[in-house]
JSON list of C-alpha atoms in Angstrom, two decimals:
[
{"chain": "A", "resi": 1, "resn": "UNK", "atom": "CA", "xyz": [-142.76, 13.31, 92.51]},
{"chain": "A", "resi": 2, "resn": "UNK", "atom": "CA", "xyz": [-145.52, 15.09, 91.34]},
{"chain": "A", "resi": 3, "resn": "UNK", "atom": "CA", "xyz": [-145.99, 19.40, 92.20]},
{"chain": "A", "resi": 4, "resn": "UNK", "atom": "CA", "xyz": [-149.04, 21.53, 91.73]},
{"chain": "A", "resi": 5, "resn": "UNK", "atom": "CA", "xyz": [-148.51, 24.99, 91.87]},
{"chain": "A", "resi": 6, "resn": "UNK", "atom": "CA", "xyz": [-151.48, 27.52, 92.06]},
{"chain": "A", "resi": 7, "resn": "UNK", "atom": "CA", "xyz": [-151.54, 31.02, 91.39]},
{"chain": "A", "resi": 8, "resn": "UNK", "atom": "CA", "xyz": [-153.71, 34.23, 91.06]},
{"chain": "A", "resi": 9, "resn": "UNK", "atom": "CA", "xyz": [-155.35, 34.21, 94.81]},
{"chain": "A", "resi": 10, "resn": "UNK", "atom": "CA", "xyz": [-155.95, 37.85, 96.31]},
{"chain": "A", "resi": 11, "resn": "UNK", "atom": "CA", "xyz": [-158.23, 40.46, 97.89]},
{"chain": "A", "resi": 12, "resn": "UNK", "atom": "CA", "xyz": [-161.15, 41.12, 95.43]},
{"chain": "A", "resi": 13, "resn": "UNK", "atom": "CA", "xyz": [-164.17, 43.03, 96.35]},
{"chain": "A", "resi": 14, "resn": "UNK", "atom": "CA", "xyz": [-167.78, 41.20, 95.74]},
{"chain": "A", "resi": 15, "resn": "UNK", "atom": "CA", "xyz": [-168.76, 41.44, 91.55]},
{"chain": "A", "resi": 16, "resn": "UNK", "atom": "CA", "xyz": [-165.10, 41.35, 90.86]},
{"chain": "A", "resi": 17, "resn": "UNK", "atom": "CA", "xyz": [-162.94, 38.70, 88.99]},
{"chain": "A", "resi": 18, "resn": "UNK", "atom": "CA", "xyz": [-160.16, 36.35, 89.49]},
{"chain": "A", "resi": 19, "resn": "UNK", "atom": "CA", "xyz": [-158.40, 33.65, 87.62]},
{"chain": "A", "resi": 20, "resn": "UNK", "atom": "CA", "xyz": [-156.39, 31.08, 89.13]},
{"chain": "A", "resi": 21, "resn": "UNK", "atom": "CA", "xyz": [-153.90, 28.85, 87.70]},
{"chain": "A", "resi": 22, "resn": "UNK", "atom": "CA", "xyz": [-151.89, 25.65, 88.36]},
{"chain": "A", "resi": 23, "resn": "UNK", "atom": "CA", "xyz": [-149.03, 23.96, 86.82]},
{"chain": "A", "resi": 24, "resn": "UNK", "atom": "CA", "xyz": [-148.04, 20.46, 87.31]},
{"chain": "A", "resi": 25, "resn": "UNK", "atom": "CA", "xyz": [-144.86, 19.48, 87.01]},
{"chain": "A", "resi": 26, "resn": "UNK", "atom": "CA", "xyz": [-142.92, 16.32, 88.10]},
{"chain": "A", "resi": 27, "resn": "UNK", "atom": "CA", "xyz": [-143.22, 12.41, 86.94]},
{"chain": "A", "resi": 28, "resn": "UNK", "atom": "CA", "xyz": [-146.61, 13.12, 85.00]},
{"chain": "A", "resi": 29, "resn": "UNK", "atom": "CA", "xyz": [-147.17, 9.89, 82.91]},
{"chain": "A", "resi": 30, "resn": "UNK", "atom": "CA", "xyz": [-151.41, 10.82, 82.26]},
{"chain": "A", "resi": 31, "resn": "UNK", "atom": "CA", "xyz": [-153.30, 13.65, 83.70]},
{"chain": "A", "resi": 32, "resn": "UNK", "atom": "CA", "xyz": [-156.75, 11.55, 83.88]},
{"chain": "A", "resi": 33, "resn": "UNK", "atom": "CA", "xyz": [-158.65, 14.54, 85.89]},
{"chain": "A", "resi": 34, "resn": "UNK", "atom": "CA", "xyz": [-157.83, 18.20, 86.96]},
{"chain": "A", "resi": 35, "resn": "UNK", "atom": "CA", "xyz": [-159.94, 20.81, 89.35]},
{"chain": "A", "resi": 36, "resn": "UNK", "atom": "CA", "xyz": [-160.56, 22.70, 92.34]},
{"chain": "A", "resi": 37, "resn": "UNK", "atom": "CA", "xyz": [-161.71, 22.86, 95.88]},
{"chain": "A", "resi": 38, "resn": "UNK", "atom": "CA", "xyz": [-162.19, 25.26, 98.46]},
{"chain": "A", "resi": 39, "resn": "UNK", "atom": "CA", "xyz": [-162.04, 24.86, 102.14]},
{"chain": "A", "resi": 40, "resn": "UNK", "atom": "CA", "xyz": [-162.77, 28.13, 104.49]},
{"chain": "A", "resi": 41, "resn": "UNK", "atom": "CA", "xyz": [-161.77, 28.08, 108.16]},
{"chain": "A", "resi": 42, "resn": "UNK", "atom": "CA", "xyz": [-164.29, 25.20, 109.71]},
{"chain": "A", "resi": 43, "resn": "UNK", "atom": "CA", "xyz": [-166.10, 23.87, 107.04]},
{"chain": "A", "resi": 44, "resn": "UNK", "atom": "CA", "xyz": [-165.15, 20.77, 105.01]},
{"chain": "A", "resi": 45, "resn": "UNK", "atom": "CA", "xyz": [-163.16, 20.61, 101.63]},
{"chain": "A", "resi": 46, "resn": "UNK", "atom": "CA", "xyz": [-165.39, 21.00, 98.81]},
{"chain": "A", "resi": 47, "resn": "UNK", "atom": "CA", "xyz": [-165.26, 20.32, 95.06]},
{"chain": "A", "resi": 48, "resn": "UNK", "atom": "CA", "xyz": [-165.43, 23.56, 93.17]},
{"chain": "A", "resi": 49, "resn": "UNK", "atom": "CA", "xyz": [-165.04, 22.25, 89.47]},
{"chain": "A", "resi": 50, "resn": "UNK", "atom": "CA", "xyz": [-162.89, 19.55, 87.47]},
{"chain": "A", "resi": 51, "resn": "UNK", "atom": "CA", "xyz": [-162.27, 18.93, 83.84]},
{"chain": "A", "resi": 52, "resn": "UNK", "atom": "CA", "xyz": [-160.94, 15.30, 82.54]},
{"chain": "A", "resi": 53, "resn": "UNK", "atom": "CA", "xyz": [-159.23, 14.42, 80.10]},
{"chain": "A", "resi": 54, "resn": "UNK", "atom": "CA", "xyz": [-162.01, 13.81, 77.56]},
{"chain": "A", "resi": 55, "resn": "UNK", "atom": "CA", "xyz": [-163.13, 17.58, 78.15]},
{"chain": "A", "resi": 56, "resn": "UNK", "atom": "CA", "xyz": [-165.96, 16.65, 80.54]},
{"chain": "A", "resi": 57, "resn": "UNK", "atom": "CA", "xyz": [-166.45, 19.74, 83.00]},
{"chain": "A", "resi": 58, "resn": "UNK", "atom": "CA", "xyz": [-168.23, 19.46, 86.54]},
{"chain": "A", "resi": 59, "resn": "UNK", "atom": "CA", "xyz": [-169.20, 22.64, 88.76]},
{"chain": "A", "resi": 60, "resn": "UNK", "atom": "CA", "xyz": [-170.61, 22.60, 92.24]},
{"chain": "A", "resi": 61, "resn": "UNK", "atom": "CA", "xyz": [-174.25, 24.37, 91.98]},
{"chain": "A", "resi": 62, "resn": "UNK", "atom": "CA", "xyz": [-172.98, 27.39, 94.12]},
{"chain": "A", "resi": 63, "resn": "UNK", "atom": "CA", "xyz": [-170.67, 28.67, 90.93]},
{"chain": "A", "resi": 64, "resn": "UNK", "atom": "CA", "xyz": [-172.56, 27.28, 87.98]},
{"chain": "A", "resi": 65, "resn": "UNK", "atom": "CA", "xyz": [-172.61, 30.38, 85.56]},
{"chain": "A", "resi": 66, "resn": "UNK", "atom": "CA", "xyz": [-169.90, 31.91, 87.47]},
{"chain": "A", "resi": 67, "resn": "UNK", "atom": "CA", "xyz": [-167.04, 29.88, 87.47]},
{"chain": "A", "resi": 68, "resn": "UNK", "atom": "CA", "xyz": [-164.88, 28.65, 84.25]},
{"chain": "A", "resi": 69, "resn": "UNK", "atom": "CA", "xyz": [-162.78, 25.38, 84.05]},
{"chain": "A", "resi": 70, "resn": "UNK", "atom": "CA", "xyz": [-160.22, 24.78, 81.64]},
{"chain": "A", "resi": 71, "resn": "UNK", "atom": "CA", "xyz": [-157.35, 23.46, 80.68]},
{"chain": "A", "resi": 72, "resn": "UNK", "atom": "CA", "xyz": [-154.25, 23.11, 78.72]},
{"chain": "A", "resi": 73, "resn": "UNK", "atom": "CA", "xyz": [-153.23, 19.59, 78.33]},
{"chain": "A", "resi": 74, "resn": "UNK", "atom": "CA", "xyz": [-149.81, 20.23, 76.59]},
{"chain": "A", "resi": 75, "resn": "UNK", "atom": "CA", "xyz": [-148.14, 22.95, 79.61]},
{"chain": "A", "resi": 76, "resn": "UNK", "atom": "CA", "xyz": [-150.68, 20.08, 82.26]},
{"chain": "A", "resi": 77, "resn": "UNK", "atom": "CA", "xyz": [-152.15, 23.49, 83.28]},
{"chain": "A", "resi": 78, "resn": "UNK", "atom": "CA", "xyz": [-155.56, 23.76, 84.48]},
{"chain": "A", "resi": 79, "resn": "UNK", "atom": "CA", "xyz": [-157.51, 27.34, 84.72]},
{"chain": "A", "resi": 80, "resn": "UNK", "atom": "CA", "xyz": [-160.11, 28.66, 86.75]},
{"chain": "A", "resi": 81, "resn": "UNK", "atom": "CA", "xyz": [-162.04, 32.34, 85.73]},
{"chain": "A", "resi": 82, "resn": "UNK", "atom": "CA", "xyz": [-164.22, 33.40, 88.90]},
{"chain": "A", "resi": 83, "resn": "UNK", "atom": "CA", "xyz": [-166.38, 36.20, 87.99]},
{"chain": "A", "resi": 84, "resn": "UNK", "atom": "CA", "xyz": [-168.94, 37.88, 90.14]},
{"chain": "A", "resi": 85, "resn": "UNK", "atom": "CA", "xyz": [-167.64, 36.62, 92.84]},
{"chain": "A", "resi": 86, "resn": "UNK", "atom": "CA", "xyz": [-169.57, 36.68, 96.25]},
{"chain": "A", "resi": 87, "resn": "UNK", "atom": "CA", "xyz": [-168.47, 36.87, 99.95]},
{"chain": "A", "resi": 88, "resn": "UNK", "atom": "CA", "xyz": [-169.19, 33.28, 100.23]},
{"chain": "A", "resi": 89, "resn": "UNK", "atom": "CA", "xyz": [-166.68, 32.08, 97.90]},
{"chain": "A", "resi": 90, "resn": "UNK", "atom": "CA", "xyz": [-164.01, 33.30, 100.38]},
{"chain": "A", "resi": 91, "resn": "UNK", "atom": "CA", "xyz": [-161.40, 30.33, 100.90]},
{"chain": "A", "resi": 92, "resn": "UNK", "atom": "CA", "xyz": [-158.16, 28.62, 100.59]},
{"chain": "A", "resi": 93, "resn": "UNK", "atom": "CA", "xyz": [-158.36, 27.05, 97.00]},
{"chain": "A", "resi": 94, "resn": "UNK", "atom": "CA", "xyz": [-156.42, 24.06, 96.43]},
{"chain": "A", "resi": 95, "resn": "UNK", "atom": "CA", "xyz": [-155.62, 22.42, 92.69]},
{"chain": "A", "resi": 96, "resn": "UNK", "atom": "CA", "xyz": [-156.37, 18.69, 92.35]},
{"chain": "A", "resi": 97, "resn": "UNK", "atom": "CA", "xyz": [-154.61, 16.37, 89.76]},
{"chain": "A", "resi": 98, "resn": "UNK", "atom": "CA", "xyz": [-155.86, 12.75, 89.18]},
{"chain": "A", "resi": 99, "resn": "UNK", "atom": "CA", "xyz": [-152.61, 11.00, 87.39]},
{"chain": "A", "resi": 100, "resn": "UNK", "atom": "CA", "xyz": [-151.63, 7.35, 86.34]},
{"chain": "A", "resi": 101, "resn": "UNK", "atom": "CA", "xyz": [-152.64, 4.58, 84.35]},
{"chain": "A", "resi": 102, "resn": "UNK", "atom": "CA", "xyz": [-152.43, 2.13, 86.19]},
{"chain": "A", "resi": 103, "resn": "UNK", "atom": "CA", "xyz": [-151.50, 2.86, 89.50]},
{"chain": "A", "resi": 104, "resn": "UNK", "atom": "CA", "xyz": [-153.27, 6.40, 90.30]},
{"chain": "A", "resi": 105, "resn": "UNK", "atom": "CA", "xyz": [-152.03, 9.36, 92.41]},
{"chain": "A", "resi": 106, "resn": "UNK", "atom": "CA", "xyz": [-153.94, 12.16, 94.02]},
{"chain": "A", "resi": 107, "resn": "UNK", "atom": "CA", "xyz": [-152.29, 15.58, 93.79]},
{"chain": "A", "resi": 108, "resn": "UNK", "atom": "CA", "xyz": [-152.56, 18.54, 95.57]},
{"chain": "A", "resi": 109, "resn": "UNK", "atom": "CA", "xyz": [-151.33, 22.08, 95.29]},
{"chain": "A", "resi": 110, "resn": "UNK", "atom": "CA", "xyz": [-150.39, 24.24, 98.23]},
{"chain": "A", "resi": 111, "resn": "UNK", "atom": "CA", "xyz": [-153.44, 26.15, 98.34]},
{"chain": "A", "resi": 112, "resn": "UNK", "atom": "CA", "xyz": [-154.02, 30.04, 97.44]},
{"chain": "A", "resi": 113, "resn": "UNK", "atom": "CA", "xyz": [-156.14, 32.25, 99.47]},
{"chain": "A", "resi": 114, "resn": "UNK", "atom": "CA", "xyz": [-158.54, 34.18, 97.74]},
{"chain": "A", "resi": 115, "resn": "UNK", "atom": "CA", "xyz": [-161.03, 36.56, 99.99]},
{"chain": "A", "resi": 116, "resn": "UNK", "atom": "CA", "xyz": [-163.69, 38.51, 98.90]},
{"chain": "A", "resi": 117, "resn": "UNK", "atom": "CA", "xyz": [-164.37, 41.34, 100.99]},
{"chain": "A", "resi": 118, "resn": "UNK", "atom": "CA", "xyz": [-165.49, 45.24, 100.15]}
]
């Protein structure tokens, strides 16, 4: 079995920061990609950002400049910095992990609520 765990979700007014973190743990032979998406109550699941393995980093145009992705490869951690963050980024953010070789698995985390709100 494979586990995400997120962290760092909370109340944070609009301008502030947050960073979120996950941590995989589990039967992790290759961690090929690792990101983010956000779903708020009645819209659909979107990508927020991903890293792979080869360092290659993808945002969704609504947080380019805002947004961070990174990622520790030896504690299979991935991070995400959210600065001036905006009402609309209000969601339930879920970690993603891409992992195999040849036989590939989907991951997700539980999700962490982060609302932005003054």
């Amino acid at each position: 079995q494979v586990q995400l765990v997120e962290s760092g979700g909370g109340l944070v007014q609009p301008g502030g920061s947050l960073r979120l973190s996950c941590a995989a743990s589990g039967r992790i032979f290759s961690i090929n990609v690792m990101g983010w998406y956000r779903q708020a109550p009645g819209k659909e699941r979107e990508l927020v950002a991903a890293i792979t393995s080869a360092g290659r980093t993808n945002y969704a145009d609504s947080v380019k400049g805002r947004f961070t992705i990174s990622r520790d490869s030896a504690k299979n951690t991935v991070l995400l910095q959210m600065n001036s963050l905006e009402p609309e980024d209000t969601a339930v953010y879920y970690c993603y992990a891409n992992i195999g070789v040849i036989n590939y698995l989907d991951a997700w985390g539980q999700g962490t609520l982060v609302t932005v709100s003054s």
